[in-house]
Amino acid sequence: MARRDDAGTRAPAIPRVRARAKTTLAAGVAVLVGALALTLFLTDALRGPELGSVDQRFAIRGAPPEPRDVAVVVIDAATFDAEDEGGVGLQWPFPRETHAKVIDRLRRDGARVIAVDIQFTERTDVRNDSALIAAIDRAPRIALATTEVAADGSTRVLGGDEVLKTIGARAGNALFPNDPGGVIRRMHRETQGLATLPIATAELASGEQIVESKLGGPSAWIDYRGPPGAIRTVSYADVFHGRFAAGTFRGRVVVVGPSAPSLQDVHPTSTATQNLMSGAEIQANAVWTALHGFPLQPLPRWLAALIIVAMGIAAPLGFLALGARRCIVAVALLGVAYAVVAQLLFGEGTIMPFVYPLGALGLGLIAVLGLLVVTSAFERERVRDMFSRFVPEAVVHEVLDRTDEDLRLGGERRVATVMFSDLRGFTSYAESCPPDEVIDVLNRYLTAMSDIILDHGGTLVAYMGDGIMAVFGAPIEQDDHADRALAAAREMAGPALEAFNEWMASENVGPGFRMGVGINSGVVMSGNVGSQRRLEYTAIGDTTNTAARLEGMTKGTPYMVFVADSTRSMLHDEALDLVHVDRMEVRGKKAPISVWGIPDRTSEVVPPAAGPA
């Protein structure tokens, strides 16, 4: 028989999904998650939640300092009160000479540009129309809102575009694109062939044409200055009566329009989903955005797609590189870091995709966890099936419960009993017989002896040719490990070997064998060792080495079982068949040890059952 002298270093391998298969599975998951996330992004499947994330970023950013270059004059509820209560005391729509008076007051206070978010499409009476036209003509720069635009982009504001040209005014389309839920988040450069009111107003204020490329596309995000009221707001009635400090509007773009809910010009926005914002204030925020070069811009679509794919494959790749637990932690940290970076960049004017990349990251993690659950369950079943061949079925579940995520039994010191057994002369027998006969004989022998070890609660650590290594008391603790090991050895070297030899004789496959068994008790270090591709359970240490030496020392003696005194001293039950052999030198031990034996019943020499002298 050939086996390694360093006893205890060979053990049954725990089958695992190979590294290459694990890599292939993780790569497949990464591709699927990345493709799914990219598809969702390209089809705008999560447009609503993504837009909602932008609203949240506005809320987290808070309101910047009040802008000094825009203001709003609102026709609020107080404007409709009787004059002695501070209002204008008029019914809506107000006479146009009333609007003319407000425009004149704004002009005289130094308003840079006046944008009137009130539609003057239909004619009224000559006096009122003339008063309004005259006031507009006196204002150096004024833009008038409309929603009625012809197919060629022309309007009927104050009688038509020729009238506007004559008095130096511009018309602007007051419509905004609506996102789901009617939320206003963006502005167009033009709508229905006519520049929008914010664009027309900003062009008047800057004296420069705003081309579509400056918006970053056909539309741009409105960089709201905050919730309603973030922009300087004055009641229409106060302007009408001149109840405002001189210079309030000097140098500012002033948007005039209704805010009273009864006039139905209030809308949800990125910063006002519950407390609605008036159309005039939305126009003012859009004007500020245009005046400041559209500072809020999304990432290029190709870059956003790249980030989404990268986040989608992060978890599968992290699983490969870091393992399951550290991957979960890393993915959580990555998600938090991305959210922080997205918010910081939003404050600097860059809108990063949020829901898509974090959704891709989470989807990747879920896929990895699903993969882990499936493969772990498959692995544990395979391990259970394999381990049940080496430990009693009753303790398989307990053994698996003590393994870590890599199906490892952690290293531990235990007081246990180690057994080595070997067939005498089997190597010579194997060299003279056909291979299939040798394997058949060996399998029958190993099966019989393994069943005995398992029946007595032992753990089969290794097969080494025709040799067997077993341990009692590990990995599951057993108080009577020494009794179990001795009982197993007694049966193996007695009835079991006799039955095996009788079978060999009946099958005419050989004359039969003697065997040697060495048993020693003491501290062992046990646990799973190896790589992720191959794990083996082992028990090592001086106790193991001494047991192996004792088995070899039975050769040429009338004993098939040698038992160390350490084992005899740990027995709970009296062993009457144990006889003291001698104090013997054991290679690797500094001092001789007392050795006990169970005599071979076929031997003619049976020493007396006496203790050590």
PDB file of C-alpha atoms in Angstrom, residues 426 429-430 432-445 500 503-504 507-511 513:
ATOM      1  CA  PHE A 426      -2.580  -5.439  -0.330  1.00  0.00           C
ATOM      2  CA  TYR A 429      -1.801  -8.579  -4.033  1.00  0.00           C
ATOM      3  CA  ALA A 430      -2.832  -5.687  -6.333  1.00  0.00           C
ATOM      4  CA  SER A 432      -0.540  -9.738  -9.226  1.00  0.00           C
ATOM      5  CA  CYS A 433      -4.257  -9.453  -9.980  1.00  0.00           C
ATOM      6  CA  PRO A 434      -6.346  -7.922 -12.800  1.00  0.00           C
ATOM      7  CA  PRO A 435      -7.189  -4.240 -12.182  1.00  0.00           C
ATOM      8  CA  ASP A 436     -10.954  -4.719 -12.211  1.00  0.00           C
ATOM      9  CA  GLU A 437     -10.656  -7.497  -9.625  1.00  0.00           C
ATOM     10  CA  VAL A 438      -8.425  -5.330  -7.442  1.00  0.00           C
ATOM     11  CA  ILE A 439     -10.855  -2.414  -7.543  1.00  0.00           C
ATOM     12  CA  ASP A 440     -13.794  -4.710  -6.789  1.00  0.00           C
ATOM     13  CA  VAL A 441     -12.034  -6.215  -3.758  1.00  0.00           C
ATOM     14  CA  LEU A 442     -10.898  -2.802  -2.529  1.00  0.00           C
ATOM     15  CA  ASN A 443     -14.369  -1.249  -2.864  1.00  0.00           C
ATOM     16  CA  ARG A 444     -15.938  -4.133  -0.942  1.00  0.00           C
ATOM     17  CA  TYR A 445     -13.376  -3.784   1.839  1.00  0.00           C
ATOM     18  CA  PHE A 500     -14.420 -10.037   4.293  1.00  0.00           C
ATOM     19  CA  TRP A 503     -16.034 -13.636   1.015  1.00  0.00           C
ATOM     20  CA  MET A 504     -12.623 -13.572  -0.690  1.00  0.00           C
ATOM     21  CA  GLU A 507     -15.130 -15.881  -4.547  1.00  0.00           C
ATOM     22  CA  ASN A 508     -11.676 -17.387  -4.980  1.00  0.00           C
ATOM     23  CA  VAL A 509     -10.128 -13.933  -5.317  1.00  0.00           C
ATOM     24  CA  GLY A 510      -7.448 -14.249  -2.658  1.00  0.00           C
ATOM     25  CA  PRO A 511      -6.370 -15.850   0.577  1.00  0.00           C
ATOM     26  CA  PHE A 513      -5.711 -10.318   4.717  1.00  0.00           C
TER      27      PHE A 513
END
